[in-house]
C-alpha positions as protocol buffer text, in pm:
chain_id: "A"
residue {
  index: 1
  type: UNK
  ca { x: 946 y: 357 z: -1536 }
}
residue {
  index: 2
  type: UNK
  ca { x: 590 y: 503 z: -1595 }
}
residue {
  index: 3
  type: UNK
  ca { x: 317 y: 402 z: -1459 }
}
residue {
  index: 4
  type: UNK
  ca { x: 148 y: 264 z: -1769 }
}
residue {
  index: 5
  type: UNK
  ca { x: 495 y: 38 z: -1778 }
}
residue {
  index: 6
  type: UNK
  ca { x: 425 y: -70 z: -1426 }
}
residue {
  index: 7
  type: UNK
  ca { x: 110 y: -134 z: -1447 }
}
residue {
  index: 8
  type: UNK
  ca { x: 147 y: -375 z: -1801 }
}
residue {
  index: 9
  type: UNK
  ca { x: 413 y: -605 z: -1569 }
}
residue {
  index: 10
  type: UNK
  ca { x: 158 y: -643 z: -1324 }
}
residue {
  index: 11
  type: UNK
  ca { x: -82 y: -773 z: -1566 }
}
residue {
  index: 12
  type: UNK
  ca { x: 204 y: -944 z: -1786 }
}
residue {
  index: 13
  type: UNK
  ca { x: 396 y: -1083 z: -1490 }
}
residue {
  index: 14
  type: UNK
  ca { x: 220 y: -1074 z: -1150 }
}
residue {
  index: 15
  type: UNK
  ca { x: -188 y: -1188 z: -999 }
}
residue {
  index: 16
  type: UNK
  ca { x: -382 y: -881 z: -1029 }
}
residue {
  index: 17
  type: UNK
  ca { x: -781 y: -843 z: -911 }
}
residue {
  index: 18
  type: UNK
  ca { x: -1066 y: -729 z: -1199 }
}
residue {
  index: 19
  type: UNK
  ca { x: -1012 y: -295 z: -1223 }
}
residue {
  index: 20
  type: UNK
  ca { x: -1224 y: -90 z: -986 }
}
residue {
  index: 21
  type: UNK
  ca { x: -1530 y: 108 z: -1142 }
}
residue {
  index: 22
  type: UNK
  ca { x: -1511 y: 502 z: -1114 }
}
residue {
  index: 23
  type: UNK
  ca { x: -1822 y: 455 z: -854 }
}
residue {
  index: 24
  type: UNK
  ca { x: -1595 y: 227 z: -666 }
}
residue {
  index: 25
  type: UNK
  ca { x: -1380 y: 476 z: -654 }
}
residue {
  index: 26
  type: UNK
  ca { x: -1559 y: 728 z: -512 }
}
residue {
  index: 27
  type: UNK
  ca { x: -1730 y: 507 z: -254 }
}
residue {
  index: 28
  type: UNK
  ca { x: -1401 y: 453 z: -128 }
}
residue {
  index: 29
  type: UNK
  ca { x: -1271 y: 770 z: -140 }
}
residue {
  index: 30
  type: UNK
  ca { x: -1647 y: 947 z: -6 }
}
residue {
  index: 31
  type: UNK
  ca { x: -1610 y: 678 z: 334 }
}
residue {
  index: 32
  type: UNK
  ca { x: -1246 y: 702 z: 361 }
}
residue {
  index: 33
  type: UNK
  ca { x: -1244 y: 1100 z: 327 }
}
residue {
  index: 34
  type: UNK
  ca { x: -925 y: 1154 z: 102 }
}
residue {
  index: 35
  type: UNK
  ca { x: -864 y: 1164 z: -295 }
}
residue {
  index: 36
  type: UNK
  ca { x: -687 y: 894 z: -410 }
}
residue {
  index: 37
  type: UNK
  ca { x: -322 y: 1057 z: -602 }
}
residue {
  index: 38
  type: UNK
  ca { x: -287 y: 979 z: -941 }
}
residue {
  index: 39
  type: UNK
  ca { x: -68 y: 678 z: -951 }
}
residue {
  index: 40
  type: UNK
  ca { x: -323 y: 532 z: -653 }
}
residue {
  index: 41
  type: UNK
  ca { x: -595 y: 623 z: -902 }
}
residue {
  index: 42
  type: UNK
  ca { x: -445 y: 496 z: -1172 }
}
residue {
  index: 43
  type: UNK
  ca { x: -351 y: 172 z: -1013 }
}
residue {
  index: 44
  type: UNK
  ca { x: -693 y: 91 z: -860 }
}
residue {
  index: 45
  type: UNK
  ca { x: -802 y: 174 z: -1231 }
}
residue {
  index: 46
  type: UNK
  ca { x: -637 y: -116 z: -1366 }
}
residue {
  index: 47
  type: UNK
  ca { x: -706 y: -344 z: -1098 }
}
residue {
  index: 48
  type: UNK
  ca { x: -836 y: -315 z: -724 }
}
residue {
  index: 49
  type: UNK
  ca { x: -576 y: -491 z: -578 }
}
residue {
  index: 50
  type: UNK
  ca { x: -319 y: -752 z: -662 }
}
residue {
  index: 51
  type: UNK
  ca { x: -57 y: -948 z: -552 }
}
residue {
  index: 52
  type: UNK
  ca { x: 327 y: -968 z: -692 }
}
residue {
  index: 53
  type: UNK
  ca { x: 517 y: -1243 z: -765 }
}
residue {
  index: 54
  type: UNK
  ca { x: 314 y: -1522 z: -609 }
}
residue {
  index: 55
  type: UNK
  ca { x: -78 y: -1573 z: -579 }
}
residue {
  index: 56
  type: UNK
  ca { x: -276 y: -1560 z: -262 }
}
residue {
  index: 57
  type: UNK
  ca { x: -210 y: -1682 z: 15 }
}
residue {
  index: 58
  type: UNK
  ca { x: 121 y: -1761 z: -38 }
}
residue {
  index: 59
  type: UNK
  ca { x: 184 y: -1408 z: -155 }
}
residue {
  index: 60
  type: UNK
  ca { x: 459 y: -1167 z: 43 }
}
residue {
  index: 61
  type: UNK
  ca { x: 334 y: -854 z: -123 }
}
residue {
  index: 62
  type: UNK
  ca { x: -15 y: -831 z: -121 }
}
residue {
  index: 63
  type: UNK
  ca { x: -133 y: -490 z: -253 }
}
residue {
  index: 64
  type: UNK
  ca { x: -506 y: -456 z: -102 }
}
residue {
  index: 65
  type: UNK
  ca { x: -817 y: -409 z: -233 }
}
residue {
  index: 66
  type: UNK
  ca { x: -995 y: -54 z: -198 }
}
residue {
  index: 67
  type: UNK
  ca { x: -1258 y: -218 z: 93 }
}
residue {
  index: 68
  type: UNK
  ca { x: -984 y: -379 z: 264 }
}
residue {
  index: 69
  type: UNK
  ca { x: -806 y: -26 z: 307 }
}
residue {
  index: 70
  type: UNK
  ca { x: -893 y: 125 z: 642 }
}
residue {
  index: 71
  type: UNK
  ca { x: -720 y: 313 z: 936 }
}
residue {
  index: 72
  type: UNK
  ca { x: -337 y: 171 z: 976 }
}
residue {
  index: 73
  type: UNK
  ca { x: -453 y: 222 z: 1396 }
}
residue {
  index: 74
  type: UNK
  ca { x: -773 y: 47 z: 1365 }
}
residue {
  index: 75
  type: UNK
  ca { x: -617 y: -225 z: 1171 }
}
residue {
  index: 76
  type: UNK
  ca { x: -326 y: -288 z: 1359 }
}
residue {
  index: 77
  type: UNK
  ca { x: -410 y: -217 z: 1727 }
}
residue {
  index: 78
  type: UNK
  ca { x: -808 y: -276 z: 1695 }
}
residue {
  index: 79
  type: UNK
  ca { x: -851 y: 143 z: 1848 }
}
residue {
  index: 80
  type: UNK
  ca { x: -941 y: 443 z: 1618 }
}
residue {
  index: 81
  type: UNK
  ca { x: -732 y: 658 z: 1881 }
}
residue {
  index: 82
  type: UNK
  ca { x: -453 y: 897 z: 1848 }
}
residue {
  index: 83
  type: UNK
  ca { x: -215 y: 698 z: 2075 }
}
residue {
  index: 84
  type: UNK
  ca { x: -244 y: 397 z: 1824 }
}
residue {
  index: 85
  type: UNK
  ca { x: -120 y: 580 z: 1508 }
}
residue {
  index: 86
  type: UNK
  ca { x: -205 y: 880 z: 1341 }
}
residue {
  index: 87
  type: UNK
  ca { x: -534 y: 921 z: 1166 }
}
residue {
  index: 88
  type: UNK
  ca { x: -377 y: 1009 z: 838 }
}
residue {
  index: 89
  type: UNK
  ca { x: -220 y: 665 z: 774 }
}
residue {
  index: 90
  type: UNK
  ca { x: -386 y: 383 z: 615 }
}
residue {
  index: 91
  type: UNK
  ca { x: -322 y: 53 z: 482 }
}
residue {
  index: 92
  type: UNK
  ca { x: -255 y: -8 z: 175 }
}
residue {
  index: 93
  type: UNK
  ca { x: -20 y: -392 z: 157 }
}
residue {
  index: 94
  type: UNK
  ca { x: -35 y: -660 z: 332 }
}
residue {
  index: 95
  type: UNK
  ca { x: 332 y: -822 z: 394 }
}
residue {
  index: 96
  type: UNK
  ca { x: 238 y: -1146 z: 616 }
}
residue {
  index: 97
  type: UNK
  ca { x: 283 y: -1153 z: 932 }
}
residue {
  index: 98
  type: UNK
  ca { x: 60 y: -861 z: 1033 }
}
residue {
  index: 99
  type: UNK
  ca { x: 328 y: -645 z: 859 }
}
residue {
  index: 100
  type: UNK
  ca { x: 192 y: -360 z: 650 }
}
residue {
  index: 101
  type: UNK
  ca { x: 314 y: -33 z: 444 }
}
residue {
  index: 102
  type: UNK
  ca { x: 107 y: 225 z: 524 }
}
residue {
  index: 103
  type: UNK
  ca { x: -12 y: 538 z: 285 }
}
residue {
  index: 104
  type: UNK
  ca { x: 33 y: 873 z: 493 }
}
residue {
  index: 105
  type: UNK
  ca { x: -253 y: 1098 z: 338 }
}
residue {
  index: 106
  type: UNK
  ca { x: -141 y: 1418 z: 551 }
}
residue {
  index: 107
  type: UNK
  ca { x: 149 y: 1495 z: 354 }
}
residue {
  index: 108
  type: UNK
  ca { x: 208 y: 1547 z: -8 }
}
residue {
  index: 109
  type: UNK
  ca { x: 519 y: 1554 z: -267 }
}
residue {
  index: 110
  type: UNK
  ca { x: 459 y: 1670 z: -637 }
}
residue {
  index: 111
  type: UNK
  ca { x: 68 y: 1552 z: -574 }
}
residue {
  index: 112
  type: UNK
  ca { x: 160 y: 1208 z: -372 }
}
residue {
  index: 113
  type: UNK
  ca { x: 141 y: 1074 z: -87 }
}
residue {
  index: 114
  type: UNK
  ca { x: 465 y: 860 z: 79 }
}
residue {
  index: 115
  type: UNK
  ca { x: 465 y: 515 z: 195 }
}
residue {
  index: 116
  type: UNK
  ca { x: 569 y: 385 z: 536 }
}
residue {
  index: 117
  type: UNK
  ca { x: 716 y: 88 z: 681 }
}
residue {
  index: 118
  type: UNK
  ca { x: 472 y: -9 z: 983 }
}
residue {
  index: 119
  type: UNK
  ca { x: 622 y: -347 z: 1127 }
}
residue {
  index: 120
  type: UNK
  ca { x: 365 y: -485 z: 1376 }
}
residue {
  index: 121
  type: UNK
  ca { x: 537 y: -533 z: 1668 }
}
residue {
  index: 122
  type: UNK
  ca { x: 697 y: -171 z: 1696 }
}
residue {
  index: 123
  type: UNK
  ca { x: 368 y: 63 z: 1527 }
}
residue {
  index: 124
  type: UNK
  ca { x: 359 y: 313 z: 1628 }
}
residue {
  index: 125
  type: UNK
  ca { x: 656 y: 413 z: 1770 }
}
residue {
  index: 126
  type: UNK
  ca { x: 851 y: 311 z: 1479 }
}
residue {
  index: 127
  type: UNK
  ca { x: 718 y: 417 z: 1147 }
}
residue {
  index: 128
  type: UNK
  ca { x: 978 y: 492 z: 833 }
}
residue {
  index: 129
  type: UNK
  ca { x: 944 y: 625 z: 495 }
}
residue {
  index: 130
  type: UNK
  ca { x: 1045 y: 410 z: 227 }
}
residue {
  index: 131
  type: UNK
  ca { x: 906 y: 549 z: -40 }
}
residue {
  index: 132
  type: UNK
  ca { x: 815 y: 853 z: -232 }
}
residue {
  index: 133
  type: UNK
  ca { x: 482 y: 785 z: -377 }
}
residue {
  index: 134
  type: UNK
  ca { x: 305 y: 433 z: -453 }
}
residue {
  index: 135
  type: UNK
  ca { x: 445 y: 439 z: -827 }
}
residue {
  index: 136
  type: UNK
  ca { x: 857 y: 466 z: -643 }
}
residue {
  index: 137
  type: UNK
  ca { x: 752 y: 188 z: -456 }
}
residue {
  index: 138
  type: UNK
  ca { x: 566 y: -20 z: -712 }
}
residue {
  index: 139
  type: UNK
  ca { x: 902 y: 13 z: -918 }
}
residue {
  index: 140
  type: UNK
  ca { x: 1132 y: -75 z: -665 }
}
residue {
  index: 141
  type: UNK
  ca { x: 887 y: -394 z: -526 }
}
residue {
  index: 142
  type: UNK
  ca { x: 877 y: -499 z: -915 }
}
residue {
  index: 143
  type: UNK
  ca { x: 1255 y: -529 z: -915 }
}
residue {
  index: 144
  type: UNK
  ca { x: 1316 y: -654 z: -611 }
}
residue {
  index: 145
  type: UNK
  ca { x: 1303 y: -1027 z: -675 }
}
residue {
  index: 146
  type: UNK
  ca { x: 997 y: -1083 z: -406 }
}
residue {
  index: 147
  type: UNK
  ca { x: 1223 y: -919 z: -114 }
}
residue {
  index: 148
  type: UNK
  ca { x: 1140 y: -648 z: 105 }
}
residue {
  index: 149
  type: UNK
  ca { x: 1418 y: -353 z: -110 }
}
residue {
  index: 150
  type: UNK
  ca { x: 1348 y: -132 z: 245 }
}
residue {
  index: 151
  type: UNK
  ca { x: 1505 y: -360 z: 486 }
}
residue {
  index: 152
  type: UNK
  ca { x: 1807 y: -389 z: 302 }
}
residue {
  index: 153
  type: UNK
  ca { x: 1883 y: 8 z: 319 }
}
């Protein structure tokens, strides 16, 4: 699916936020020190933030909202310090349960950046790609009938 398809079953099917303003945008992306990739961009675009298949707070997947992004390490173990996680992953859903996937903004495929798995009690010793780029995993959390398609594989 594109992106633009994506996106329109979000807003047809799903409980997304009001769209981020371009000078959102670059707040976020001047304090966080990376460039959102396009489908990130184009996401936020459409709407900073949103939950599938169920509102808030009752909501497993809960994509977050440009200033709720921060360090995965600060969020998760309260320390901005290389033995908590590396600097170059940061939050970017919410799963319950202090369960997150993680963006990792050091590394790049075809101009995006991969998502993680970063389950609370073993981050971060224990952190798995499970997915290309946000728009792989937007797809595959669309179809997946509200479960978590990673912990299946």
């Amino acid at each position: 699916m594109t992106m633009e398809s994506l996106l329109a079953e979000i807003t047809r099917s799903h409980f997304p936020n009001a769209p981020a303003k371009p000078a959102q945008v670059a707040a976020f992306e001047a304090r966080v020190g990376w460039r959102l990739d396009p489908d990130l961009r184009a996401f936020y675009l459409h709407c900073d933030g949103a939950t599938l298949f169920r509102p808030r707070p009752d909501a497993d997947y809960r994509i977050l909202s440009l200033a709720e992004i921060q360090r995965a390490r600060v969020e998760l173990r309260g320390q901005d310090d290389d033995s908590k996680g590396s600097a170059s992953w940061y939050t970017l859903l919410y799963l319950q349960d202090s369960d997150y996937v993680l963006v990792d903004v050091s590394r790049q495929k075809d101009g995006r950046y991969p998502l993680l798995d970063a389950y609370h009690e073993t981050y971060p010793l224990e952190v798995r790609q499970i997915a290309a780029s946000f728009g792989e995993f937007l797809e595959r959390a669309l179809s997946s009938g509200n479960q978590f398609f990673w912990l299946k594989e």
